[in-house]
Short mmCIF file of C-alpha atoms in Angstrom, two decimals:
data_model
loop_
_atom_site.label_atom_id
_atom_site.label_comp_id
_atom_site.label_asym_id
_atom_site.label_seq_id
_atom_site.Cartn_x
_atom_site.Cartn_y
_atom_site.Cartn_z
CA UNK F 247 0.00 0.00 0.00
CA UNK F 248 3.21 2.62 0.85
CA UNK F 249 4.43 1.76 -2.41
CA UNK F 250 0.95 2.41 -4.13
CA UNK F 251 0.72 5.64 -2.35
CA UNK F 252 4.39 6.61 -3.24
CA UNK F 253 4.11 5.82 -6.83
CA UNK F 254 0.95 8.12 -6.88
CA UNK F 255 2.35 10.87 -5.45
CA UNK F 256 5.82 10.38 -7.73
CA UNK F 257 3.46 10.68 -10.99
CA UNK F 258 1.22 13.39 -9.47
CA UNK F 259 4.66 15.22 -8.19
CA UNK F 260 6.15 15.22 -11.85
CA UNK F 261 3.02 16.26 -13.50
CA UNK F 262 2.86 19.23 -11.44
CA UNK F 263 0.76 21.39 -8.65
CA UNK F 264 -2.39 20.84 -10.49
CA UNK F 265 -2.24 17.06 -10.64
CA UNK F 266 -1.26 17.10 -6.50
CA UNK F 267 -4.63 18.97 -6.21
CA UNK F 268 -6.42 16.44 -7.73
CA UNK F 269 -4.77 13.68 -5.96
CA UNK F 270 -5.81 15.51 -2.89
CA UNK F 271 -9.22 15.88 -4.18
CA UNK F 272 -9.42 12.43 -4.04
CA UNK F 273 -7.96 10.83 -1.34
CA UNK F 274 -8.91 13.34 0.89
CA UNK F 275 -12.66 11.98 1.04
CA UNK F 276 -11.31 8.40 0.83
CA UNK F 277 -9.60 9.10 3.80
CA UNK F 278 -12.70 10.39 5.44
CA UNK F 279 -14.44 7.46 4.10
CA UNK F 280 -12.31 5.38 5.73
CA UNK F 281 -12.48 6.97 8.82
CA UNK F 282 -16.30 6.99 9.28
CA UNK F 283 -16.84 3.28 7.78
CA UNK F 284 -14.46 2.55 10.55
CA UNK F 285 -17.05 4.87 13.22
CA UNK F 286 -19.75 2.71 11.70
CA UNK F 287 -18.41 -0.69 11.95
CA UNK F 288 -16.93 0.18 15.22
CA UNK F 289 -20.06 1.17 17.24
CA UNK F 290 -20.64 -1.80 19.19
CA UNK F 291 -17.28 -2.21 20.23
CA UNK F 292 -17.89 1.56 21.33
CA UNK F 293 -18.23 2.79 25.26
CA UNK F 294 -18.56 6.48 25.69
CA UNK F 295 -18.09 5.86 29.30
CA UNK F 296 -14.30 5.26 28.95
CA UNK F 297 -14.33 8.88 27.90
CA UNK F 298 -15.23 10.63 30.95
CA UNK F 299 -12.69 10.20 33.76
CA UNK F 300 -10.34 11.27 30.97
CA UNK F 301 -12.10 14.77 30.50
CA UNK F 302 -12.63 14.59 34.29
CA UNK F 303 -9.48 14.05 35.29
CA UNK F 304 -7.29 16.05 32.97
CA UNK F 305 -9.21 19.03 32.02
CA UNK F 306 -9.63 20.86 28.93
CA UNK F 307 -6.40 22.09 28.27
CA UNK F 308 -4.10 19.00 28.59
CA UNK F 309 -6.44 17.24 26.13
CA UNK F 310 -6.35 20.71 23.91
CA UNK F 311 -2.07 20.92 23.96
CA UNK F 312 -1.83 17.42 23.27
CA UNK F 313 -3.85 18.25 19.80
CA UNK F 314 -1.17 20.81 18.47
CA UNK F 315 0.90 17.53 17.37
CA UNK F 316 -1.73 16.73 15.12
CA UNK F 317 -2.01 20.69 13.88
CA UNK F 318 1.41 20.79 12.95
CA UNK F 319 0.52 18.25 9.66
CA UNK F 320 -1.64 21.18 8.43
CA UNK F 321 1.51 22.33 5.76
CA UNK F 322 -0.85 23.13 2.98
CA UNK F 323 -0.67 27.05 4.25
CA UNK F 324 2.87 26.98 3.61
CA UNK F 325 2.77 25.77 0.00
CA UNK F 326 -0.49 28.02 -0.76
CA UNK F 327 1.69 30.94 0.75
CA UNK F 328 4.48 29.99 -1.85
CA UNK F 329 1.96 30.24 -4.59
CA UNK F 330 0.47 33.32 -3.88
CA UNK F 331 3.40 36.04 -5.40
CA UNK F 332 2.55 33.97 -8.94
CA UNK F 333 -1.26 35.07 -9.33
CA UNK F 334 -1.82 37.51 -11.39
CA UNK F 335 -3.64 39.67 -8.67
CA UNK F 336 -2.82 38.30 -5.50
CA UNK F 337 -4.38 41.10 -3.18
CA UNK F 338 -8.04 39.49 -4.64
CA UNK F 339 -6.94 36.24 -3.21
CA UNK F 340 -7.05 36.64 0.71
CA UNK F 341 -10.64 35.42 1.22
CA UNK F 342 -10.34 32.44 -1.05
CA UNK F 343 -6.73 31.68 0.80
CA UNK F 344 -8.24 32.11 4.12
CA UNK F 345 -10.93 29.54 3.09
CA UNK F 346 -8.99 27.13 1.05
CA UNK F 347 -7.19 26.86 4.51
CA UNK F 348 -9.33 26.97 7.14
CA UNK F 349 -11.90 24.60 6.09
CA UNK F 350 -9.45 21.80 5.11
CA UNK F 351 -7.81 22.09 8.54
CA UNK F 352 -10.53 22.45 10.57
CA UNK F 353 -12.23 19.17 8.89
CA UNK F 354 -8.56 17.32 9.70
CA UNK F 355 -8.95 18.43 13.14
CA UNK F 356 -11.88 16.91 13.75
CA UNK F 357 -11.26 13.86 12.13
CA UNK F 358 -8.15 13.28 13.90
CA UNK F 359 -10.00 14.06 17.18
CA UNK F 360 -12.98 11.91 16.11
CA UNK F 361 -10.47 8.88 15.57
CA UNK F 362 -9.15 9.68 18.86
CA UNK F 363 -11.84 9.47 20.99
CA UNK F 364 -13.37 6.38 19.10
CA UNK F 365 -9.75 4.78 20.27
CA UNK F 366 -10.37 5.68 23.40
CA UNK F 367 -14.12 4.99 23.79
CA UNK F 368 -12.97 1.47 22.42
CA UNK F 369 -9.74 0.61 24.64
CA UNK F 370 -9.78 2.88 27.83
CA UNK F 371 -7.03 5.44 28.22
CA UNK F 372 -4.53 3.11 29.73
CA UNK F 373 -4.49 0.88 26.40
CA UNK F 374 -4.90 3.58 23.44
CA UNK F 375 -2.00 5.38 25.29
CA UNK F 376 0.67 2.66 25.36
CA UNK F 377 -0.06 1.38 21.86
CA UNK F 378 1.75 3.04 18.95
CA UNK F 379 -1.02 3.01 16.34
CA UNK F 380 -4.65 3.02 18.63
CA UNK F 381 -6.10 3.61 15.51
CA UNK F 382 -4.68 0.56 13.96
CA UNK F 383 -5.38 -1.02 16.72
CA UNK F 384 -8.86 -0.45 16.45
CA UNK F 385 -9.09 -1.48 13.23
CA UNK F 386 -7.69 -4.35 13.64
CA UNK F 387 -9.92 -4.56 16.67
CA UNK F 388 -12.96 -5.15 15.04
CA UNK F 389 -14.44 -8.06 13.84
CA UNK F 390 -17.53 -8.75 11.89
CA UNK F 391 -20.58 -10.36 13.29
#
């Protein structure tokens, strides 16, 4: 699959910015496809109740630090910021940058944070903290009935 995904993004790389957009444009939702078939098939396996001593316990703003990791994959501002000087009027392009930014980013946000509490809600804290991959784990987790 790494090899797929590397060969993809060698062809899209070579053929330019506007082939990685479409790339993006489509495994972006497959991503979030995955994500929520995984929500889906994972339900039963879920219990909300593992998620409140955490909350209880910790606070808001431990739980809120520990998601800057995860904000620190949003690079697409960089490369839009790159591409910016080459528009032909780039003072008309603040709104759409702003957008083309935010909304991408906030959506990874709250996947990430939606595949982090379903680890949780599925292994307890003490688990989905000492595995590597709690995602993975999850996945691999659940079994068809």
């Amino acid at each position: 699959m790494s090899a797929l995904m590397v060969g993809a993004m060698m062809y899209a790389n070579g053929k330019g910015v506007g082939a990685i957009a479409r790339f993006s444009m489509t495994a972006g939702p497959l991503l979030l496809a995955g994500v929520v078939a995984t929500l889906l098939l994972n339900l039963q396996n879920l219990h909300v109740s593992l998620l409140l001593p955490v909350y209880y316990d910790s606070g808001s703003m431990p739980i809120l630090k520990g998601s800057l990791t995860n904000a620190s994959f949003l690079g697409e501002s960089i490369l839009i910021m790159m591409l910016t000087p080459f528009l032909a009027k780039p003072e008309t392009a603040r709104k759409p940058v702003l957008l083309a930014i935010g909304l991408p980013s906030l959506l990874a946000i709250a996947t990430a944070a939606m595949a982090a509490a379903m680890a949780v809600a599925t292994f307890g804290v003490e688990i989905a903290s000492s595995v590597y991959f709690p995602y993975s784990s999850m996945v691999r987790f659940n079994e068809p009935q």
